[in-house]
PDB file of C-alpha atoms in Angstrom:
ATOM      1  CA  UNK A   1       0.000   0.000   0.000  1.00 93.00           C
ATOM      2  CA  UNK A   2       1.587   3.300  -0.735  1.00 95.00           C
ATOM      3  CA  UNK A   3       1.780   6.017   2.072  1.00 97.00           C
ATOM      4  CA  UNK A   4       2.870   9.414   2.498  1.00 98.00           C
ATOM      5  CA  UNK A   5       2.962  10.667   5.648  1.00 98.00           C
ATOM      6  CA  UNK A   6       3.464  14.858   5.989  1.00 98.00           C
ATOM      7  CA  UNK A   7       4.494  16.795   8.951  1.00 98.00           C
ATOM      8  CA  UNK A   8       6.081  19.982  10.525  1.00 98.00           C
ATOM      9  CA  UNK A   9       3.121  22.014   9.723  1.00 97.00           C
ATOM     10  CA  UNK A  10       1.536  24.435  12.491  1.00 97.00           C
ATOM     11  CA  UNK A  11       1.045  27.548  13.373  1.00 98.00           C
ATOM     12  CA  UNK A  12       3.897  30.236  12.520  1.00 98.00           C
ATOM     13  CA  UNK A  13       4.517  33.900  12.869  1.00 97.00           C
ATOM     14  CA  UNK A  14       5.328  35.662   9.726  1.00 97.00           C
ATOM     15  CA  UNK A  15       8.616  35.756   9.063  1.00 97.00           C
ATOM     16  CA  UNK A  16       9.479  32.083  11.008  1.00 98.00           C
ATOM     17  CA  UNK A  17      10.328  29.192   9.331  1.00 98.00           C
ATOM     18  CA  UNK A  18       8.826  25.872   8.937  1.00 98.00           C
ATOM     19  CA  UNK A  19      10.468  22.627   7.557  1.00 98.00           C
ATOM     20  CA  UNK A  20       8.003  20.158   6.071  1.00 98.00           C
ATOM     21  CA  UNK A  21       8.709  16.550   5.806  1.00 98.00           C
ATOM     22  CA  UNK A  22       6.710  13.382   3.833  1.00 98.00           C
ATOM     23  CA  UNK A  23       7.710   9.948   4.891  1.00 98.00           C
ATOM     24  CA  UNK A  24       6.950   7.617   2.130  1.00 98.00           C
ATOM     25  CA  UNK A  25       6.573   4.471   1.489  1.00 97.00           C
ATOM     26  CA  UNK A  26       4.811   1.314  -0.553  1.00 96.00           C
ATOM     27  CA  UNK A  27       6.409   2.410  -4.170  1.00 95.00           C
ATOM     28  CA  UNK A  28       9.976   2.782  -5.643  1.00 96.00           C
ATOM     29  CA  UNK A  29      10.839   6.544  -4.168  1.00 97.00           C
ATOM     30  CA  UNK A  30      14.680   6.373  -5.919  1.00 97.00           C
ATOM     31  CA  UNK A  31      12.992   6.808  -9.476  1.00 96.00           C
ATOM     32  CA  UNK A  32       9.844   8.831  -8.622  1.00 97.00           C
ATOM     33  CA  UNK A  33       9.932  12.696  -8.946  1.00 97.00           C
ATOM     34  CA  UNK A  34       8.717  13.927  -6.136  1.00 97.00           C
ATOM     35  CA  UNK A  35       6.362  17.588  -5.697  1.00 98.00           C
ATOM     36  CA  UNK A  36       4.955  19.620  -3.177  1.00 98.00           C
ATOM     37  CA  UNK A  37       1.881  21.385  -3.514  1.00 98.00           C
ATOM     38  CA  UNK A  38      -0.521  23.093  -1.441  1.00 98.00           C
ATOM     39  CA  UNK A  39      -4.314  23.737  -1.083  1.00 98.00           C
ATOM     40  CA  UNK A  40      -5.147  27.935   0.183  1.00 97.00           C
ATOM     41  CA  UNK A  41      -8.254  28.163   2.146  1.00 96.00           C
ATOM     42  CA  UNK A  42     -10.061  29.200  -1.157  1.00 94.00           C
ATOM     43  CA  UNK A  43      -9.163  25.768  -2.068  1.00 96.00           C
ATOM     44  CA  UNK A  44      -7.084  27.018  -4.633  1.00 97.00           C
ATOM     45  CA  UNK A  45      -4.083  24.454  -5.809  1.00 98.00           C
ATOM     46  CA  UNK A  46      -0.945  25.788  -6.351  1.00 98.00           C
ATOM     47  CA  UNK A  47       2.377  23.437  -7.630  1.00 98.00           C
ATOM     48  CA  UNK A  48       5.165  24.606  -5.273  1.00 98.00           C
ATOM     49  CA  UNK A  49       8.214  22.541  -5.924  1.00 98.00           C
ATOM     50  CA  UNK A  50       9.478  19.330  -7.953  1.00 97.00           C
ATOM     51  CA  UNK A  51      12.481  17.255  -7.087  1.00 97.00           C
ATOM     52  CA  UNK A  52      13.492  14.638 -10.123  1.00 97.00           C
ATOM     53  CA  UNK A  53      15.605  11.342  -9.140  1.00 97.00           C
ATOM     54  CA  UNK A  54      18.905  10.597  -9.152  1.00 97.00           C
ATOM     55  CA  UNK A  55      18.742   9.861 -13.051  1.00 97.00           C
ATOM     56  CA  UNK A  56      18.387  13.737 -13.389  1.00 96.00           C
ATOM     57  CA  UNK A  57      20.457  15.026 -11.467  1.00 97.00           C
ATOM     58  CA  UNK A  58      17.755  15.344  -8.497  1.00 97.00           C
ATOM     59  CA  UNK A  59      17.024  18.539 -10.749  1.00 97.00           C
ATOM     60  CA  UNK A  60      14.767  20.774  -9.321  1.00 98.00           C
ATOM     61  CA  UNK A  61      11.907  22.948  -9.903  1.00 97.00           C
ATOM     62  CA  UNK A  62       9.891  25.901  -8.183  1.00 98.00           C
ATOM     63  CA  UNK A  63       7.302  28.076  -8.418  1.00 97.00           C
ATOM     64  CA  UNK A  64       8.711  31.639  -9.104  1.00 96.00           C
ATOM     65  CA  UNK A  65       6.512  33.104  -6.325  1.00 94.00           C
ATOM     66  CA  UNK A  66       8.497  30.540  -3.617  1.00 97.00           C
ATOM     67  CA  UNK A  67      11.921  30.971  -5.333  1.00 97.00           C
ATOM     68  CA  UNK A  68      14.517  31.907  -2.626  1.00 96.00           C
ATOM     69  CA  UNK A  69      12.092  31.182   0.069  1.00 98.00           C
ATOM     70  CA  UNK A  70      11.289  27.536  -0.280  1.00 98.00           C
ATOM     71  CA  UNK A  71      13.987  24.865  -0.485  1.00 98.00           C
ATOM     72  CA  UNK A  72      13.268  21.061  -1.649  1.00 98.00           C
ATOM     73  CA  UNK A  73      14.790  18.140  -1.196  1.00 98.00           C
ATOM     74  CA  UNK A  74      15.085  14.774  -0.599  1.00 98.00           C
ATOM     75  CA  UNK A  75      16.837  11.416   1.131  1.00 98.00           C
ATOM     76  CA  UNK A  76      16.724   8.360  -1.132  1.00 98.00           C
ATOM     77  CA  UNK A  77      17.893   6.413   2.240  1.00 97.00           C
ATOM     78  CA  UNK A  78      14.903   7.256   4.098  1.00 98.00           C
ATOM     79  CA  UNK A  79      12.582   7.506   1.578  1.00 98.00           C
ATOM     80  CA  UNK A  80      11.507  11.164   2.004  1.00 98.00           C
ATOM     81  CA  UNK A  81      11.295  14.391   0.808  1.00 98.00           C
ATOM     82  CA  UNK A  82      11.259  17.671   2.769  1.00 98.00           C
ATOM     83  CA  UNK A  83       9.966  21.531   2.209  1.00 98.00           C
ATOM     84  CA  UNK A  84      11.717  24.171   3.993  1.00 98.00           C
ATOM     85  CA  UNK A  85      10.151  26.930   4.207  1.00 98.00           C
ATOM     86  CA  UNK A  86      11.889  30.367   4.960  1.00 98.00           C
ATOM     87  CA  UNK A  87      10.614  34.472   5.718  1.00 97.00           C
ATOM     88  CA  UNK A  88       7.119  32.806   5.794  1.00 98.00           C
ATOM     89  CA  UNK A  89       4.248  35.169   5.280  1.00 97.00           C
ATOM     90  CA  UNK A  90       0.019  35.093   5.314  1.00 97.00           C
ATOM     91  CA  UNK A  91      -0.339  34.278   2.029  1.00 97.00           C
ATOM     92  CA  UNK A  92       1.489  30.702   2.763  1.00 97.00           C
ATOM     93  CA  UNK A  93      -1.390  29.849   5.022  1.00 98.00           C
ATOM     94  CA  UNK A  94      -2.400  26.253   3.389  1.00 98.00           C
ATOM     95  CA  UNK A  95      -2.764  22.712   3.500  1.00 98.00           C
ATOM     96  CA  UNK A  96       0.699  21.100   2.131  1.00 98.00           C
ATOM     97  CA  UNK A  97       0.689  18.108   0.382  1.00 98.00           C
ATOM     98  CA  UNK A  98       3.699  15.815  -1.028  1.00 98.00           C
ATOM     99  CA  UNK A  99       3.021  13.899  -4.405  1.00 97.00           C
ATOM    100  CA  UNK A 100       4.974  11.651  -6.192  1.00 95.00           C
ATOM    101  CA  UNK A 101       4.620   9.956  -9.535  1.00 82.00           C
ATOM    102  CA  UNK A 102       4.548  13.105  -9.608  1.00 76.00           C
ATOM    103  CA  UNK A 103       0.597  13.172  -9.266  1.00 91.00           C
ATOM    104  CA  UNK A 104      -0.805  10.040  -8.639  1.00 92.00           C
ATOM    105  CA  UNK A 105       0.203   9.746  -5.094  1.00 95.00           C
ATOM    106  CA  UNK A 106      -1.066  12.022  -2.215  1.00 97.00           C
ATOM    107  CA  UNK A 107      -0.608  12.602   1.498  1.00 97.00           C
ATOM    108  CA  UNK A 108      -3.579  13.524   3.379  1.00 97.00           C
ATOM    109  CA  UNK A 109      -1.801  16.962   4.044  1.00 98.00           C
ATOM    110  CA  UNK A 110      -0.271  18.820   6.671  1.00 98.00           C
ATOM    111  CA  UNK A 111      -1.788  22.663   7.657  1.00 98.00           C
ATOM    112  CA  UNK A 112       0.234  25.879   7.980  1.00 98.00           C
ATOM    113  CA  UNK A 113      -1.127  28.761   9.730  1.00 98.00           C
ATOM    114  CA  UNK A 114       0.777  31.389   8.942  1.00 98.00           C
ATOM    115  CA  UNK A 115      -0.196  34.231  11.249  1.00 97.00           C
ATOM    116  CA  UNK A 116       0.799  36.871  14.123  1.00 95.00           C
TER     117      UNK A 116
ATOM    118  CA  UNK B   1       1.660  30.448 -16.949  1.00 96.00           C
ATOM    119  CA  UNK B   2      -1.108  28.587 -18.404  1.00 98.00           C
ATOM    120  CA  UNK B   3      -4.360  29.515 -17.202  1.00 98.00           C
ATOM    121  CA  UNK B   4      -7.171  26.531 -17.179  1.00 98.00           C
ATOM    122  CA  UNK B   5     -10.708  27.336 -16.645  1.00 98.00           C
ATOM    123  CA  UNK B   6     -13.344  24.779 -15.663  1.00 98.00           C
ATOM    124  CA  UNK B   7     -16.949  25.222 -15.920  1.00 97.00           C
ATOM    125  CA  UNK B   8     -19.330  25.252 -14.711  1.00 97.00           C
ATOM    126  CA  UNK B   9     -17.768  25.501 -11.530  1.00 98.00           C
ATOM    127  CA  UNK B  10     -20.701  23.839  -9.796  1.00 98.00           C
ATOM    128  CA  UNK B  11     -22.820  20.881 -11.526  1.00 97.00           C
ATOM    129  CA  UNK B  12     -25.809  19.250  -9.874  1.00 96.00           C
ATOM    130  CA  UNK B  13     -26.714  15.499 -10.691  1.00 96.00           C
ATOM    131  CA  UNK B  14     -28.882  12.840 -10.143  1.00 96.00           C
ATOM    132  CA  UNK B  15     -27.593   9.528  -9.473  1.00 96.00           C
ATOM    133  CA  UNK B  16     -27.431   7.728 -12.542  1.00 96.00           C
ATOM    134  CA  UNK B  17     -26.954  11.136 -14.710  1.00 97.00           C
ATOM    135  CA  UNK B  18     -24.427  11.162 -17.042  1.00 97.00           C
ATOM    136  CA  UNK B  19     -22.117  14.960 -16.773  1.00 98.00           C
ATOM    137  CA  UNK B  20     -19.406  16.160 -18.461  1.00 98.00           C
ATOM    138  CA  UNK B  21     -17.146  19.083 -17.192  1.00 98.00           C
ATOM    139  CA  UNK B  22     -14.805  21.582 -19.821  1.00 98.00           C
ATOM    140  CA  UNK B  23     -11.389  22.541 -19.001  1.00 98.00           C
ATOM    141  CA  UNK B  24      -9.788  25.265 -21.254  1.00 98.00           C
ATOM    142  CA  UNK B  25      -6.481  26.039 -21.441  1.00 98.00           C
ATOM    143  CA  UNK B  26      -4.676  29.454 -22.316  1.00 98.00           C
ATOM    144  CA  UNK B  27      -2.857  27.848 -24.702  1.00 98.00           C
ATOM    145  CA  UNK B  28      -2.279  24.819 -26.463  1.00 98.00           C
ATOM    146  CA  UNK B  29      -1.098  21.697 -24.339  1.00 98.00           C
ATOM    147  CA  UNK B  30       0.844  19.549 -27.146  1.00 98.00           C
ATOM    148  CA  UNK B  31       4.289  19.401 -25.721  1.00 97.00           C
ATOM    149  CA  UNK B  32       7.008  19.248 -28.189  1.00 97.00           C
ATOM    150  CA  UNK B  33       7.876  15.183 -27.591  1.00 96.00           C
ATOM    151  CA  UNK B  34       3.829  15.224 -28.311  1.00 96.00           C
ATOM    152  CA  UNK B  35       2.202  14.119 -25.172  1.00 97.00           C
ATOM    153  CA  UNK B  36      -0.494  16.458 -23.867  1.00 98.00           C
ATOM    154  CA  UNK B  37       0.162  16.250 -19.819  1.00 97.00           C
ATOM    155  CA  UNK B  38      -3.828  16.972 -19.136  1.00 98.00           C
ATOM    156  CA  UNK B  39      -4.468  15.354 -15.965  1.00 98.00           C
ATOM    157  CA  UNK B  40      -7.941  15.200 -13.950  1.00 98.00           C
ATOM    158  CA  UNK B  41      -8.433  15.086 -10.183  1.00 98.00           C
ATOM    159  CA  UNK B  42     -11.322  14.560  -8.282  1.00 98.00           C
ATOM    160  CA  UNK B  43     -11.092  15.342  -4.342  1.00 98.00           C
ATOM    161  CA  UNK B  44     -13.368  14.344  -1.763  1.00 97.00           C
ATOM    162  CA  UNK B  45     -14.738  16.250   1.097  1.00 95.00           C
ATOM    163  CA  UNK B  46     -12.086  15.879   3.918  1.00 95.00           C
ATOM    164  CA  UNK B  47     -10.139  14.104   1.910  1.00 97.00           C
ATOM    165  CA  UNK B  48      -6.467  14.643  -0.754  1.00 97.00           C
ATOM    166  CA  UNK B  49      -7.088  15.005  -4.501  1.00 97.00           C
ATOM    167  CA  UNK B  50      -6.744  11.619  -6.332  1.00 97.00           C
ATOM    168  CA  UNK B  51      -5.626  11.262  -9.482  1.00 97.00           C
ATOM    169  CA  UNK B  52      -8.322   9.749 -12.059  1.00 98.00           C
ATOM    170  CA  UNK B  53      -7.054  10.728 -15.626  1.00 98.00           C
ATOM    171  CA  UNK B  54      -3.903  11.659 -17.191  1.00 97.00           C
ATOM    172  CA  UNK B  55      -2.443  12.273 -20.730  1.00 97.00           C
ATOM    173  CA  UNK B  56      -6.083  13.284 -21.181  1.00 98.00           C
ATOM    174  CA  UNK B  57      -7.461  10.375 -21.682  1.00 98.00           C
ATOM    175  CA  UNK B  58      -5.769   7.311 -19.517  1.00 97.00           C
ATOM    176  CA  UNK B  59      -7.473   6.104 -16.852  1.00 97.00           C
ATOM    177  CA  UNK B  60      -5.506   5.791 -13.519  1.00 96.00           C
ATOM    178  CA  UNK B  61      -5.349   2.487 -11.847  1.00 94.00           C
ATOM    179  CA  UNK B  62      -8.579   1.424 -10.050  1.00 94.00           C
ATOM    180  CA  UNK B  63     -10.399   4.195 -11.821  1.00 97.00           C
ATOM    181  CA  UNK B  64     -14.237   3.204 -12.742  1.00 97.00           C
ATOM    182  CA  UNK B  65     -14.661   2.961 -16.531  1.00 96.00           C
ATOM    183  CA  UNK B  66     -17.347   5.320 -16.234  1.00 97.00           C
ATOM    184  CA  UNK B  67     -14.782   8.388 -16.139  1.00 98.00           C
ATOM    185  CA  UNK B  68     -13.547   9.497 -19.370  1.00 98.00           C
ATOM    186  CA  UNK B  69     -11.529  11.865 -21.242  1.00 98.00           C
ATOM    187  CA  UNK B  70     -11.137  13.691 -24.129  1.00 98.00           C
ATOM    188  CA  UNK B  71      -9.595  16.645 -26.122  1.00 98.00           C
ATOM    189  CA  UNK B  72      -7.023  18.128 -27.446  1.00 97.00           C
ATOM    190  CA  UNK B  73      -4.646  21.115 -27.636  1.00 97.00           C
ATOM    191  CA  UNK B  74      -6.814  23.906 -25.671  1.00 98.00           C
ATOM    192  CA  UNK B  75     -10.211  22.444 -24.628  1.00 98.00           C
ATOM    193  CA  UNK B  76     -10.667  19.094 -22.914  1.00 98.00           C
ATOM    194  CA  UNK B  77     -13.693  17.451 -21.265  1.00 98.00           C
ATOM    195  CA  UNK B  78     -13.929  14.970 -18.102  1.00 98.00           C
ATOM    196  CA  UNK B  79     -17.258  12.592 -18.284  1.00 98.00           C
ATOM    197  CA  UNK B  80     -19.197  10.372 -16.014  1.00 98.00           C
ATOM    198  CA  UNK B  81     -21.306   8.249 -17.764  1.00 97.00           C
ATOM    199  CA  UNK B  82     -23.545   7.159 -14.624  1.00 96.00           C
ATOM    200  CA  UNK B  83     -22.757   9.162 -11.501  1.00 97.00           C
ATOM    201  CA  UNK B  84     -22.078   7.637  -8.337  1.00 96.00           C
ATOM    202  CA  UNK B  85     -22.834   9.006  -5.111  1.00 95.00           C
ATOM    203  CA  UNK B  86     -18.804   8.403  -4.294  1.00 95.00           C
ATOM    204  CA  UNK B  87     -18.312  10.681  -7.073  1.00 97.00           C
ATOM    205  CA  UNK B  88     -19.430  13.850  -5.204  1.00 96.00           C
ATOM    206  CA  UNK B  89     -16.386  16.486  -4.693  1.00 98.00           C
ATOM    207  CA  UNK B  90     -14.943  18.691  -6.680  1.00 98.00           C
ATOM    208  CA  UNK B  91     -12.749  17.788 -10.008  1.00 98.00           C
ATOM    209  CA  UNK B  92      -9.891  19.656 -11.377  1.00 98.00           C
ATOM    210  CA  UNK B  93      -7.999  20.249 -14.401  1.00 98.00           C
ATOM    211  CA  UNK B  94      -3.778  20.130 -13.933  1.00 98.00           C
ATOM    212  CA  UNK B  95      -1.247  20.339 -16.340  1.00 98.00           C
ATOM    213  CA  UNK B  96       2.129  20.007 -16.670  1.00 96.00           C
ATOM    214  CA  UNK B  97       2.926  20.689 -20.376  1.00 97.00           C
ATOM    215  CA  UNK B  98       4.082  23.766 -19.185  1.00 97.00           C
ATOM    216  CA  UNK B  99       6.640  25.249 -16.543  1.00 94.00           C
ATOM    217  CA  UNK B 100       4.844  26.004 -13.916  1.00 96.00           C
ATOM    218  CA  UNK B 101       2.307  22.989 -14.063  1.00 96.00           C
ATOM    219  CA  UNK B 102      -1.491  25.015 -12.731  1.00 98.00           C
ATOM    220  CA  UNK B 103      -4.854  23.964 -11.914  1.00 98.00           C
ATOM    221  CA  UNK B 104      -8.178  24.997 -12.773  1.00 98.00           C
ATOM    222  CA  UNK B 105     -10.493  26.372 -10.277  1.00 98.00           C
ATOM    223  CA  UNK B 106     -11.909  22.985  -9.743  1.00 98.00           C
ATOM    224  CA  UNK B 107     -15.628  21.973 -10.274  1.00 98.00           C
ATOM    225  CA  UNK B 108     -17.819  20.665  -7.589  1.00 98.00           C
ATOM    226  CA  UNK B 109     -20.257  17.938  -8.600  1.00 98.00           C
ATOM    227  CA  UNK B 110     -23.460  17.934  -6.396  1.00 97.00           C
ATOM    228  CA  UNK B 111     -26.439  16.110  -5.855  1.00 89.00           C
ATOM    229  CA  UNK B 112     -29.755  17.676  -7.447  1.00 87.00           C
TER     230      UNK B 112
END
């Protein structure tokens, strides 16, 4: 059965940080490119960040808007893949979800309240 | 970036109804290797989007034959031939043809 499994979300003051991880398992993480993406209250989805596999490079990918403020990556060993999140501000109040495959698996999501 | 647009953005069925739902894209879809990487979602209440089409018209895994997809370069369409009460939520539109990959504005399927 394939899991993700987010956490680090919670409630932040603007300008904190946040890091974000998503525990996987059940499929072949090494090869699978691997996204986060988030859902705004508006239920709005938005494509943050995209991590490719070891094949490419583990090239990466990010939304302009998150550019310089948002780091991706991931550990092959352990199956996981992690947001940090820098400078947070309002706007990044959401529910954060890690993909792979790189849309046909899901976490259930992790919330981040991004308020003073 | 590619902006897709759904309608209608709500639809209200009957069980048994057959619905279809548009997503239009900004601009064409055809990637140079020619795919199109049109993908539907349908989400839940309470619950993470799932993915039920991609390459606009292959169905996921586990997927009910009574989904379906079609199109091509701007304007594609999702049908259910026969809704199902555990089709209730709201569908949307992604693609990734294009750097950043975007979603529509998602439509939420009801019941009449």
């Amino acid at each position: 059965e394939v899991q993700l499994v987010e956490t680090g979300g919670g409630l932040v003051q603007p300008g904190n940080s946040l890091k974000l991880s998503c525990a996987t398992s059940g499929f072949t993480f090494s090869t699978a490119w691997m996204n986060w993406i988030r859902q705004t209250p508006g239920k709005r989805l938005e494509w943050l960040a995209q991590i490719e596999d070891k094949s490419n490079n583990y090239f990466i990918s990010y939304l302009e808007s998150v550019k310089g403020r948002f780091t991706i990556s991931r550990d092959d060993s352990k199956s996981s893949v992690y947001l940090q999140m820098n400078n947070l501000k309002e706007e990044d109040t959401a529910i954060y979800y890690c993909t792979g495959g790189p849309l046909a698996y899901w976490g259930q999501g992790v919330m981040v309240t991004v308020s003073s | 970036d590619v902006v897709l647009t759904q309608t209608p953005p709500t639809l209200s069925a009957t069980i048994g109804q057959s619905v279809s739902i548009s997503c239009r894209s900004s601009q064409s879809l055809l990637h140079s290797n020619g795919n199109t990487y049109l993908n539907w979602l349908l989400q839940r209440p309470g619950q993470p989007p799932q993915l039920l089409i991609y390459l606009v018209s292959r169905l996921e895994s586990g997927v009910p034959n009574r989904f379906s997809g079609s199109g091509s370069g701007t304007d594609f369409t999702l049908k259910i031939s026969g809704v199902e009460a555990e089709d209730l939520g709201v569908y949307y539109c992604v693609q990734s043809t294009h750097a950043p990959p975007t979603f529509g504005g998602g439509t939420k399927l009801e019941l009449k």
